[in-house]
MMTF fields as JSON, N, C-alpha, C and O atoms, coordinates in Angstrom:
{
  "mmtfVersion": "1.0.0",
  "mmtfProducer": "UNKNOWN",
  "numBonds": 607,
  "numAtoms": 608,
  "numGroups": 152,
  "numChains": 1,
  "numModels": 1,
  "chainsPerModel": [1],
  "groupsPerChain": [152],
  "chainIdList": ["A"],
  "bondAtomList": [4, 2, 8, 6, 12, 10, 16, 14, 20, 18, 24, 22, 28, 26, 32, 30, 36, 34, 40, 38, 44, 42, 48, 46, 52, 50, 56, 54, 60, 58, 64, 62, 68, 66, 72, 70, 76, 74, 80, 78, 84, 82, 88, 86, 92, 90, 96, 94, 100, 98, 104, 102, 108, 106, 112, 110, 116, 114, 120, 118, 124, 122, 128, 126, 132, 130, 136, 134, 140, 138, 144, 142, 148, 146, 152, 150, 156, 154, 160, 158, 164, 162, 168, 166, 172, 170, 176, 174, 180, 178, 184, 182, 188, 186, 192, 190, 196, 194, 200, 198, 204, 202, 208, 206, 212, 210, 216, 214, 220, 218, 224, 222, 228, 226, 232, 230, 236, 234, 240, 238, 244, 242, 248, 246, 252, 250, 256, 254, 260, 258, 264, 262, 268, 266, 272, 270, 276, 274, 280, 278, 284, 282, 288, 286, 292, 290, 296, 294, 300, 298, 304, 302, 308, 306, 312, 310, 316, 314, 320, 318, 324, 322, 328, 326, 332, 330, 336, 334, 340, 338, 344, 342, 348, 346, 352, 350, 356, 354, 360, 358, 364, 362, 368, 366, 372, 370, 376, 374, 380, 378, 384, 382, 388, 386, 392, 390, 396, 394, 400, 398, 404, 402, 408, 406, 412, 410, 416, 414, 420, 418, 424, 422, 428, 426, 432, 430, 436, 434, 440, 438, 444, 442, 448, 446, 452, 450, 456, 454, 460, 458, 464, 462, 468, 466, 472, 470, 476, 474, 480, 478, 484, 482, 488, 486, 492, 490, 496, 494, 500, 498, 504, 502, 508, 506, 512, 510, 516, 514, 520, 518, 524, 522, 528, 526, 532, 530, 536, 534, 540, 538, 544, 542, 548, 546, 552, 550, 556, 554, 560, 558, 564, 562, 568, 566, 572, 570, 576, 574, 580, 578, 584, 582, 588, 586, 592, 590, 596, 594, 600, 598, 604, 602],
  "bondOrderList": [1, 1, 1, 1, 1, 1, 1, 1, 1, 1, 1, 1, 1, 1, 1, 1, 1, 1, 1, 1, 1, 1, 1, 1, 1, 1, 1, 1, 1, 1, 1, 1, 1, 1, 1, 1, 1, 1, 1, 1, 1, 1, 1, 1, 1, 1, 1, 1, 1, 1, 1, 1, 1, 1, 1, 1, 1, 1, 1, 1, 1, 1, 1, 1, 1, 1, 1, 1, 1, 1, 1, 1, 1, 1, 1, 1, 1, 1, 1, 1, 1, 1, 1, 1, 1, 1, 1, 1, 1, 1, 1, 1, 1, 1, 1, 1, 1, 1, 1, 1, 1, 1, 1, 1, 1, 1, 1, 1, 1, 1, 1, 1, 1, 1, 1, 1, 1, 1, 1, 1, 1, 1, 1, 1, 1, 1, 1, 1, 1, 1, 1, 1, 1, 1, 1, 1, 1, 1, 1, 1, 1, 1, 1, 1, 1, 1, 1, 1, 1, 1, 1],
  "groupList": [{"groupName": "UNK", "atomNameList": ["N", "CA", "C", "O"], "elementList": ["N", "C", "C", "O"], "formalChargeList": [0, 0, 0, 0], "bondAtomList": [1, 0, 2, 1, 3, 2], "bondOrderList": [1, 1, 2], "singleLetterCode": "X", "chemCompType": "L-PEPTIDE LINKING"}],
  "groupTypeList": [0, 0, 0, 0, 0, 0, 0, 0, 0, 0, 0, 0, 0, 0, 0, 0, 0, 0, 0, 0, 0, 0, 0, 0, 0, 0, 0, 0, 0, 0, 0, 0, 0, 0, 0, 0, 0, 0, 0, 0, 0, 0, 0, 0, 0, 0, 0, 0, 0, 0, 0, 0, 0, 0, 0, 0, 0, 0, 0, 0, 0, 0, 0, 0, 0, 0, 0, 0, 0, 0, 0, 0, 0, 0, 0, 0, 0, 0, 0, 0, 0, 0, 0, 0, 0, 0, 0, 0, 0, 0, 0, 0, 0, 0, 0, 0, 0, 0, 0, 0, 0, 0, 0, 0, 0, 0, 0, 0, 0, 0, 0, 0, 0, 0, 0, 0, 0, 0, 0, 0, 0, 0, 0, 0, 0, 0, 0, 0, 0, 0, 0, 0, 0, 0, 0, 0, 0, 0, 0, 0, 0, 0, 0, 0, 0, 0, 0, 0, 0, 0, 0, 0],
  "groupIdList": [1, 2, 3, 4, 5, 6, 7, 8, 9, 10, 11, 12, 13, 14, 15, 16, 17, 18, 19, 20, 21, 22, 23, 24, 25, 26, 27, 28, 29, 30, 31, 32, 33, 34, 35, 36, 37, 38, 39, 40, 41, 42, 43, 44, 45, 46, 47, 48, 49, 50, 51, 52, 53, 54, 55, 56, 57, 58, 59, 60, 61, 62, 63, 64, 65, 66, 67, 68, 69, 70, 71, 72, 73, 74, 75, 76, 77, 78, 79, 80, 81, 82, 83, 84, 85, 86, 87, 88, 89, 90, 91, 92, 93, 94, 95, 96, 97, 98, 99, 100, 101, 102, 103, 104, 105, 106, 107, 108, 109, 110, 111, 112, 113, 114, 115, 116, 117, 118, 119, 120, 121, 122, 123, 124, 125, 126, 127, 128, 129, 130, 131, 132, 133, 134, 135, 136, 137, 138, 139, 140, 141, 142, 143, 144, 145, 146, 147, 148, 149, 150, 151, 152],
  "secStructList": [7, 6, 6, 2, 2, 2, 2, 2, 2, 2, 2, 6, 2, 2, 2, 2, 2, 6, 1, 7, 7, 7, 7, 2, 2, 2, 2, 2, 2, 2, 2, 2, 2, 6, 6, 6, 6, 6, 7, 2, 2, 2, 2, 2, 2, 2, 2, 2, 2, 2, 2, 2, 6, 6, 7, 7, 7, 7, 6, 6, 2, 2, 2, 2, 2, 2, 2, 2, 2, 2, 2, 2, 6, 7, 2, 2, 2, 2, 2, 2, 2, 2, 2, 2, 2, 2, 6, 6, 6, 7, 7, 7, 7, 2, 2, 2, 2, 6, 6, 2, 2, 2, 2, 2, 2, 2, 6, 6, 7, 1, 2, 2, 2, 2, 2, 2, 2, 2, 2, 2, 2, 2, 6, 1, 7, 7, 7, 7, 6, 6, 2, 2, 2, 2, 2, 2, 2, 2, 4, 4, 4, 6, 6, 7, 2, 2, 2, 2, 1, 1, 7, 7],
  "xCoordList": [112.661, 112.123, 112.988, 113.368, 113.223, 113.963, 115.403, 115.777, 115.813, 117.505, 118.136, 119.338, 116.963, 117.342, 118.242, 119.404, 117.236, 117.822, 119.364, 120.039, 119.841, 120.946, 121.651, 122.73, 121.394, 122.539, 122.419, 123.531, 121.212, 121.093, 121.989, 122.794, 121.903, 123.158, 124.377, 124.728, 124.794, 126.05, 126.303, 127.33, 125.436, 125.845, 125.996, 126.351, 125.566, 125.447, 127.229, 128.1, 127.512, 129.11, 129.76, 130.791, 129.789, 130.558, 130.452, 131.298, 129.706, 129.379, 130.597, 131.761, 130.157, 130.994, 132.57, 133.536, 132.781, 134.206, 135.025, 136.246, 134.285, 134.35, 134.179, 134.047, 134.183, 133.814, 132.954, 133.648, 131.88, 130.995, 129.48, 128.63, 129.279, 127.923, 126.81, 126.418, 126.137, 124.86, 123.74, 123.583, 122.897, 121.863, 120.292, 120.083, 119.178, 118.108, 117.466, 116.678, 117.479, 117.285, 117.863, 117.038, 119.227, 119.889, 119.427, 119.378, 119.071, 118.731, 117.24, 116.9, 116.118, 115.212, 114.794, 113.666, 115.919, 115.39, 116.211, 115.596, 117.056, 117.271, 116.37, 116.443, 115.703, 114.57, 113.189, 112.175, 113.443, 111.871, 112.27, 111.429, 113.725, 114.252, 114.042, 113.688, 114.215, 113.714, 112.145, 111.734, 111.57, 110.303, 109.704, 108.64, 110.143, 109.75, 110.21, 109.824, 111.078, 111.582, 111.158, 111.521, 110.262, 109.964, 110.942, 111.062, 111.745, 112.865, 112.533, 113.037, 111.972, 110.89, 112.368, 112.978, 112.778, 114.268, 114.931, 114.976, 115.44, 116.488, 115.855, 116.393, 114.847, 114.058, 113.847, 113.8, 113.737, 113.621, 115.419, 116.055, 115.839, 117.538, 117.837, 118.211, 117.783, 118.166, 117.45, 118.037, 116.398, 115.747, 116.581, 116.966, 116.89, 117.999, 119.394, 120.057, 119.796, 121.346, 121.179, 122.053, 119.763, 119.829, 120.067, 120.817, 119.589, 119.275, 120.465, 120.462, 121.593, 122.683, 123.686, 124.663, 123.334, 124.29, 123.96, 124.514, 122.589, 122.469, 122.441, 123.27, 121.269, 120.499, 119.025, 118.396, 118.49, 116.989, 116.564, 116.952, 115.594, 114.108, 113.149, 113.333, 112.15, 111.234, 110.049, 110.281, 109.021, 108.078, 108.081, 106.908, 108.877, 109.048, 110.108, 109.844, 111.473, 111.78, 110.547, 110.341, 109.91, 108.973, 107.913, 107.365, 107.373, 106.313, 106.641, 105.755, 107.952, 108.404, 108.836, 108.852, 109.327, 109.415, 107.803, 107.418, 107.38, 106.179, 105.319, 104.475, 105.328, 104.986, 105.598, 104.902, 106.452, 107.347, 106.634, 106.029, 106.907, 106.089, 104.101, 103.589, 103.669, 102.116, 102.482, 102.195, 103.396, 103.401, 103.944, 103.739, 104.445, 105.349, 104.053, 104.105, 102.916, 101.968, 102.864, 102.611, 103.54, 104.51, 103.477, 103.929, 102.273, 101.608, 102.147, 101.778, 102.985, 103.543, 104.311, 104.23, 105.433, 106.269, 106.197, 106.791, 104.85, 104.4, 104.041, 104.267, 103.308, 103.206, 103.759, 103.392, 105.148, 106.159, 107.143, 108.096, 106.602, 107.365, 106.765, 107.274, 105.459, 104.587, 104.617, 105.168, 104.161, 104.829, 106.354, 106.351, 107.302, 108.645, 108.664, 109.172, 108.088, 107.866, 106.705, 106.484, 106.357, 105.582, 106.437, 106.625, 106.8, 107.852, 109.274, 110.116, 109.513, 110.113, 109.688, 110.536, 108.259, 108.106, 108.341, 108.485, 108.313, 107.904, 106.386, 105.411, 106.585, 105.748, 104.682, 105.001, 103.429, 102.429, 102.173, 101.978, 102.244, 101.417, 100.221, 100.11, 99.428, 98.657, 98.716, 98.007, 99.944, 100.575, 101.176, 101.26, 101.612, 101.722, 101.057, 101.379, 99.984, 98.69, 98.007, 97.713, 97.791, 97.138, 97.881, 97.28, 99.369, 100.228, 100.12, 100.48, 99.612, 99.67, 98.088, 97.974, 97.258, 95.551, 95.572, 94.843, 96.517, 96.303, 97.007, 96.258, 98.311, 98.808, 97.951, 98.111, 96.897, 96.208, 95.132, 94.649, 94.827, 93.404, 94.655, 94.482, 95.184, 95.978, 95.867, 95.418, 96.558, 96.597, 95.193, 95.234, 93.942, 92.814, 92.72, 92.353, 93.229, 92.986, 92.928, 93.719, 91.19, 90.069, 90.496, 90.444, 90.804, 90.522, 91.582, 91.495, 92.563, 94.396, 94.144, 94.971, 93.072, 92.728, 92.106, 92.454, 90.853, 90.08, 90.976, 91.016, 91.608, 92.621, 93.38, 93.375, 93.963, 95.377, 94.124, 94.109, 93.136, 92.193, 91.946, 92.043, 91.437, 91.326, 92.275, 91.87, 93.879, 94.982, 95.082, 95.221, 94.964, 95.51, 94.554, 94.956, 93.203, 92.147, 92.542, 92.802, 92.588, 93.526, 94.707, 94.391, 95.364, 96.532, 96.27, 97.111, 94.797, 94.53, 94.219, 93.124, 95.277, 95.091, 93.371, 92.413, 93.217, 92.327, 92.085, 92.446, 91.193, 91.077, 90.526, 89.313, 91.413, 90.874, 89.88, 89.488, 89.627, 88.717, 89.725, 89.159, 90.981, 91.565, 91.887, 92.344, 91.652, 91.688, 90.999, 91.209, 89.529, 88.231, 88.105, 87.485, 88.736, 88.248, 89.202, 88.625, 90.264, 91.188, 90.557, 90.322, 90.313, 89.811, 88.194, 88.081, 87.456, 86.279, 86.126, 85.143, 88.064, 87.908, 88.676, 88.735, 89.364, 89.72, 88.955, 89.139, 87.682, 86.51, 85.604, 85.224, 85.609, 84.843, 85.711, 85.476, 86.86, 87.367, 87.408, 87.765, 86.968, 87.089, 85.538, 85.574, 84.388, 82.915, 82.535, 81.879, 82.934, 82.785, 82.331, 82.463, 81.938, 81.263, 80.443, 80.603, 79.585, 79.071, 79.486, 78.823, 80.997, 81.422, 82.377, 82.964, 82.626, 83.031, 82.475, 83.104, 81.003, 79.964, 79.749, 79.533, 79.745, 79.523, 80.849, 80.451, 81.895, 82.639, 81.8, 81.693, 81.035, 80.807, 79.277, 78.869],
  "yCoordList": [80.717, 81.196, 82.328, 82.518, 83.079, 84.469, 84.137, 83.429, 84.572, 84.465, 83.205, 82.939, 82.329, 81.053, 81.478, 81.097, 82.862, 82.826, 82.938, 82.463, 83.729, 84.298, 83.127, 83.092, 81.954, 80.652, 80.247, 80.177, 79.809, 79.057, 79.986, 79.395, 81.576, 82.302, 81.501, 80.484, 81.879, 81.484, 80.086, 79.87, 79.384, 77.688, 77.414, 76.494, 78.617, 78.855, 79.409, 78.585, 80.492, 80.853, 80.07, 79.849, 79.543, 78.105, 76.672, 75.786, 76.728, 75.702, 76.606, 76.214, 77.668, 78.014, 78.116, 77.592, 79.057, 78.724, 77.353, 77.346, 76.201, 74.733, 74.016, 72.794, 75.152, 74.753, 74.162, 73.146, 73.753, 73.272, 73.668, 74.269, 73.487, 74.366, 73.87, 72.709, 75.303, 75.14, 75.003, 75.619, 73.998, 73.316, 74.372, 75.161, 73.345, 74.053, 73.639, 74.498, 72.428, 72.308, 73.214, 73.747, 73.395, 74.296, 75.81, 76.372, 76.304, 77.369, 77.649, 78.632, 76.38, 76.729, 76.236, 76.063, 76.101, 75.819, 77.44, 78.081, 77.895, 79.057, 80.492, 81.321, 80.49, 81.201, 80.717, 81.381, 79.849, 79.232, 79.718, 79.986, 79.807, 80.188, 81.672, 82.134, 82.639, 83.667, 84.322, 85.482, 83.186, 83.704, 83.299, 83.837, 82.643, 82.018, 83.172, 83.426, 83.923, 84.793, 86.632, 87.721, 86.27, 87.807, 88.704, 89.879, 88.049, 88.556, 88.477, 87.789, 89.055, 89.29, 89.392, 88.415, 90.654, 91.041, 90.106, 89.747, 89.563, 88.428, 87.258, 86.8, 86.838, 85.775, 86.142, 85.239, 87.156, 87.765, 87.682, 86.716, 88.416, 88.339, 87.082, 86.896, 85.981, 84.398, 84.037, 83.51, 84.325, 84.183, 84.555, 83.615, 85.534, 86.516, 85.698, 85.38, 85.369, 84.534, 83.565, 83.197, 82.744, 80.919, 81.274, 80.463, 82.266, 82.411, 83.092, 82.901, 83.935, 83.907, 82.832, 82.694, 82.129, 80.359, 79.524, 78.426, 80.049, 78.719, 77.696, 76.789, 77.743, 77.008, 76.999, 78.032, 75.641, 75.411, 75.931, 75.348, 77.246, 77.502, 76.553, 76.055, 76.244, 75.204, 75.837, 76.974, 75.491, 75.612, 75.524, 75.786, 75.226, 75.283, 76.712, 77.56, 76.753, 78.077, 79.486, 80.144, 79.602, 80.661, 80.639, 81.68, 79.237, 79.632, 79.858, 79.845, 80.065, 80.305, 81.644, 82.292, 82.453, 83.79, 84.902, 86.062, 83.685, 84.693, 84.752, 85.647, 83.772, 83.49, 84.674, 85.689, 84.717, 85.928, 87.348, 88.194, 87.299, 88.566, 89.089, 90.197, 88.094, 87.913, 88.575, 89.755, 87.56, 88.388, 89.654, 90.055, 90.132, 91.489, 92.367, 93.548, 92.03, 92.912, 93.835, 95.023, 93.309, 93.828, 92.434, 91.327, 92.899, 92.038, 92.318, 91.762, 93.141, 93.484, 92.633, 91.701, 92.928, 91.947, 90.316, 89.526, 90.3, 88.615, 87.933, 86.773, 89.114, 89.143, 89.069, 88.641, 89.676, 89.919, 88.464, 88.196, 87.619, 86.574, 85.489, 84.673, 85.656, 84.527, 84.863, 84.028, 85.884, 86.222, 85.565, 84.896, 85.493, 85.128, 83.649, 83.121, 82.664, 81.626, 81.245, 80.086, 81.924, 81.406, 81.547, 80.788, 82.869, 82.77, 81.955, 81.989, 81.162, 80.496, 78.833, 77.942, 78.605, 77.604, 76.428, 75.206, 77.143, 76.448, 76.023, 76.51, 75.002, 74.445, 74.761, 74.531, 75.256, 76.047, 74.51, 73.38, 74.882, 74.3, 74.831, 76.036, 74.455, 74.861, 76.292, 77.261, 75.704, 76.664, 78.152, 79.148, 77.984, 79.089, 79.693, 80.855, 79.173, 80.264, 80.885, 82.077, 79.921, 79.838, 81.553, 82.307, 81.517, 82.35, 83.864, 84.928, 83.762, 84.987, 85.596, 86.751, 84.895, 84.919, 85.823, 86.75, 85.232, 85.366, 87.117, 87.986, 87.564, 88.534, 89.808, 90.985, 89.319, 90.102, 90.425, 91.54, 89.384, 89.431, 91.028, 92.173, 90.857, 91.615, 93.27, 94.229, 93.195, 94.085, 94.538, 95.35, 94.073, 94.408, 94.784, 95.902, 93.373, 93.359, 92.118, 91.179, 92.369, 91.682, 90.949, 89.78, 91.884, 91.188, 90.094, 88.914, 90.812, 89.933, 88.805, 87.899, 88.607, 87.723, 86.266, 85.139, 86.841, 86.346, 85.514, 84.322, 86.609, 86.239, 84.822, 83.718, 85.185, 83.947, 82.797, 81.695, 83.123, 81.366, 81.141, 79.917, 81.809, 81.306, 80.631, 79.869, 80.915, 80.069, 78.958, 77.895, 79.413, 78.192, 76.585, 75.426, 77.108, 75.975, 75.484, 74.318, 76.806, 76.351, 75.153, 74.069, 75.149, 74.882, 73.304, 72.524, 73.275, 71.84, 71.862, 71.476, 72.356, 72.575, 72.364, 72.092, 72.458, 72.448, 73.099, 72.97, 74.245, 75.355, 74.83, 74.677, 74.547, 74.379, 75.551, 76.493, 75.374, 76.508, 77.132, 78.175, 77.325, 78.796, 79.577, 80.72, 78.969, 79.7, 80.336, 81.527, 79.626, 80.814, 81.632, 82.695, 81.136, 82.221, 83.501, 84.549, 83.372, 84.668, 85.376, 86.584, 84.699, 85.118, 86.23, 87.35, 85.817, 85.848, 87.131, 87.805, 87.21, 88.198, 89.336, 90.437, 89.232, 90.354, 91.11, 92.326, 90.426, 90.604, 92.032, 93.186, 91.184, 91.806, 93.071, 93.512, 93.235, 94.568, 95.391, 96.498, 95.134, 96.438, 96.378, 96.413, 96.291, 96.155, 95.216, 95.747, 94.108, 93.642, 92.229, 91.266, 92.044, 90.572, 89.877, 88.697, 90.666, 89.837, 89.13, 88.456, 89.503, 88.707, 87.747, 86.98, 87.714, 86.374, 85.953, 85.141, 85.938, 84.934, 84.315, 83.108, 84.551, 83.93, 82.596, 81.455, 82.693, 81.141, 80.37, 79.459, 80.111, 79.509, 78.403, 77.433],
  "zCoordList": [125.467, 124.199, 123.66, 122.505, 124.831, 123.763, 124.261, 125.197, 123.716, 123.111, 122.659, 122.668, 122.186, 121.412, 120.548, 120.409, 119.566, 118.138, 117.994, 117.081, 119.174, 119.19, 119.509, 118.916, 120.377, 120.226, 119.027, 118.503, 118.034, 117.08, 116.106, 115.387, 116.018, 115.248, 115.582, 114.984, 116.271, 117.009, 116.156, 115.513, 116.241, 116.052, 114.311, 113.574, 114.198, 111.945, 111.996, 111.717, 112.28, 112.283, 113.006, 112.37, 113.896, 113.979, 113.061, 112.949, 112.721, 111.489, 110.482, 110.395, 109.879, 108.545, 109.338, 108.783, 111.085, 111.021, 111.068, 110.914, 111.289, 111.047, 109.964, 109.906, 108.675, 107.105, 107.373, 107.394, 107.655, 107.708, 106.77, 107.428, 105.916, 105.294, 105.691, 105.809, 105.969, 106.1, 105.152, 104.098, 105.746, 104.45, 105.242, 106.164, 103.571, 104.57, 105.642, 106.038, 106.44, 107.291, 108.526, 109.268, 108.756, 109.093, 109.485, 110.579, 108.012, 108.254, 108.649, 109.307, 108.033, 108.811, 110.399, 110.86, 110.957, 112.443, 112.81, 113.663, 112.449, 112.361, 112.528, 113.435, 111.613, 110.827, 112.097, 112.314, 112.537, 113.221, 114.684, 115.541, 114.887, 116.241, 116.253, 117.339, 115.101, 115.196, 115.181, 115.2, 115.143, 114.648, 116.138, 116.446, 116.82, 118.469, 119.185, 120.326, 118.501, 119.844, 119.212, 119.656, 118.032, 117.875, 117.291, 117.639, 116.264, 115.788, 113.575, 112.687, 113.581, 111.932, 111.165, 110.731, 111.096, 110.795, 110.675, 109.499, 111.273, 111.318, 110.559, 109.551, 110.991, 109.91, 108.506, 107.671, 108.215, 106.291, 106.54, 106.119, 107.007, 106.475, 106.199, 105.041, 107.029, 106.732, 105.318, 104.373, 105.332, 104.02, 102.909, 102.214, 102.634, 101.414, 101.558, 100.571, 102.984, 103.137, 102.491, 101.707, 102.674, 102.329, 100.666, 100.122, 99.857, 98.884, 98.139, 96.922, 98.695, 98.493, 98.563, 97.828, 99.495, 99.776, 98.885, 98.829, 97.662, 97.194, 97.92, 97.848, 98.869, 99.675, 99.182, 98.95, 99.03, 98.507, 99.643, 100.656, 99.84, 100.927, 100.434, 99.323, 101.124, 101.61, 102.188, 102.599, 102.318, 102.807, 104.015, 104.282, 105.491, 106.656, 106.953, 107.804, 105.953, 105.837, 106.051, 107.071, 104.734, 104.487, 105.163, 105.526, 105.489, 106.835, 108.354, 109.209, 108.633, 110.032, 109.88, 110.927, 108.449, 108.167, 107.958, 108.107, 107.567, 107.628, 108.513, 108.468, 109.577, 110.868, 111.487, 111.497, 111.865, 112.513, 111.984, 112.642, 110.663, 110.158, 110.427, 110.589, 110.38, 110.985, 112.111, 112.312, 113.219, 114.564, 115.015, 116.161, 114.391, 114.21, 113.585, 113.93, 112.745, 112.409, 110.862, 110.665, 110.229, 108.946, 107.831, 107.54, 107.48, 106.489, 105.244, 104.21, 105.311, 103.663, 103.518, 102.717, 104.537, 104.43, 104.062, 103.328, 105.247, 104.957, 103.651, 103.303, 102.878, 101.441, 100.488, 99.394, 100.971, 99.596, 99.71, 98.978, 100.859, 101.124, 100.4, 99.632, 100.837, 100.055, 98.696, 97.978, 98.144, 96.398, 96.312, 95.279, 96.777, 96.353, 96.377, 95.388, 97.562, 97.985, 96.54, 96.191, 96.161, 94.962, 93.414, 92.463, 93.738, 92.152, 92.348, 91.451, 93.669, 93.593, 93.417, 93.374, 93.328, 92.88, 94.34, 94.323, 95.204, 96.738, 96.622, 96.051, 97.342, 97.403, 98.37, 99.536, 98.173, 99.584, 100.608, 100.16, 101.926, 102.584, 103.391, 103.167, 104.116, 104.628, 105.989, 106.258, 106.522, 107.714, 107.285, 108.003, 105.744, 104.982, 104.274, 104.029, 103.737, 103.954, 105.284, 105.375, 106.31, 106.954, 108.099, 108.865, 107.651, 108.419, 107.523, 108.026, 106.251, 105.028, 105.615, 106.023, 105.588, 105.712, 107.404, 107.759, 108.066, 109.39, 109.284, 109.731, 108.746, 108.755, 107.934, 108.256, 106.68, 106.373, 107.274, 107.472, 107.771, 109.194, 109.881, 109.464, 110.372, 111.499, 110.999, 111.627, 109.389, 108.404, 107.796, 106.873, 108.243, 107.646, 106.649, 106.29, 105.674, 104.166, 104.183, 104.283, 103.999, 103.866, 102.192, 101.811, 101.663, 99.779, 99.674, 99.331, 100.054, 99.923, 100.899, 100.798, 101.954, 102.485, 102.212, 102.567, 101.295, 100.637, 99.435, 99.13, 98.956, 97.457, 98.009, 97.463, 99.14, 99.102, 99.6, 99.051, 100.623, 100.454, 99.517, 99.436, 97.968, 96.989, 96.133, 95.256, 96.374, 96.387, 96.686, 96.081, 98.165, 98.745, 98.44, 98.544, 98.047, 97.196, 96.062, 95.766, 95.198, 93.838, 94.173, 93.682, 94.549, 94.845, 95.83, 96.277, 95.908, 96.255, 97.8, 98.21, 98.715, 99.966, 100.874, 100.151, 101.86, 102.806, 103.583, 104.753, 102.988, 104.597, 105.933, 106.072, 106.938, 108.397, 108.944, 108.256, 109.984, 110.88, 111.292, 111.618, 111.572, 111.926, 110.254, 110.22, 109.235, 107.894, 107.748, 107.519, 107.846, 107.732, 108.707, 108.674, 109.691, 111.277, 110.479, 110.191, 110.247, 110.187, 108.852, 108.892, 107.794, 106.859, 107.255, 106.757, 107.9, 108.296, 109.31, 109.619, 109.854, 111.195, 110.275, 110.823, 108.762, 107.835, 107.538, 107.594, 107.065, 106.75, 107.803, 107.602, 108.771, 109.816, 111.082, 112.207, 109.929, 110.804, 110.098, 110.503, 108.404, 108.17, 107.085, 105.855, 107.85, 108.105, 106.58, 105.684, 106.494, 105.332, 105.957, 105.202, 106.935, 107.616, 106.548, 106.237, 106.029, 104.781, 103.559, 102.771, 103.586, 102.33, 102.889, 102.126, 104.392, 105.117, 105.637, 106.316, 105.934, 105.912, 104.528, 104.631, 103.854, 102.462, 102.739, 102.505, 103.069, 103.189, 103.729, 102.907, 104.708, 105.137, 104.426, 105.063]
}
């Protein structure tokens, strides 16, 4: 698990010293290798690179960056990702709310919690039971249990 990220680096600068360009698939097994090994930093930086390379991010990109960020406990961060992943007109999936909802649970913000499930509905999606659980446990850390009982 840990020091993947650092081969999967390795295998991105050998790609470019082999002219080789990197796509987004590329970069998000990249980005997902950092986020397995607890490396937040490095997963937002790849983010800003793909986006300097004029590389399309994706919805497996931004939910393995903000995954990383949830687990790192940096909900801002996770936020300002999902805002960009939205003004970029990415497409939400479920694992990327489900990873924004989960980082506000962590961040005990309950509202920004509440807010992105009401997104992620808009937006058509399907809250599972770890959506409401995290939503529900935002709620209930910072004494607001009653307005995440109301999901249910």
């Amino acid at each position: 698990k840990f020091g993947h990220w650092e081969r999967a680096l390795e295998l991105c600068r050998m790609m470019a010293h082999c002219k080789l360009k990197s796509n987004t698939i590329t970069f998000s097994a990249v980005i997902t290798s950092c986020e397995k090994s607890e490396q937040w930093v490095k997963a937002v930086h790849l983010l800003s690179v793909m986006a300097q390379s004029k590389v399309e991010s994706n919805a497996i990109s931004f939910s393995a960056a903000i995954s990383a960020c949830e687990n790192a406990g940096t909900w801002e961060q996770a936020l300002q990702l999902f805002s960009a992943m939205m003004q970029r007109r990415v497409q939400l999936n479920a694992s990327t709310c489900n990873a924004a909802i989960s980082a506000c649970e962590k961040g005990e913000q309950w509202q920004r919690a509440l807010g992105l499930l009401g997104i992620m509905q808009r937006c058509g999606l399907v809250p599972k039971a770890v959506t409401y659980s995290a939503a529900i446990a935002a709620c209930e850390k910072c004494g607001k249990l009653q307005q995440g009982l109301q999901l249910l």
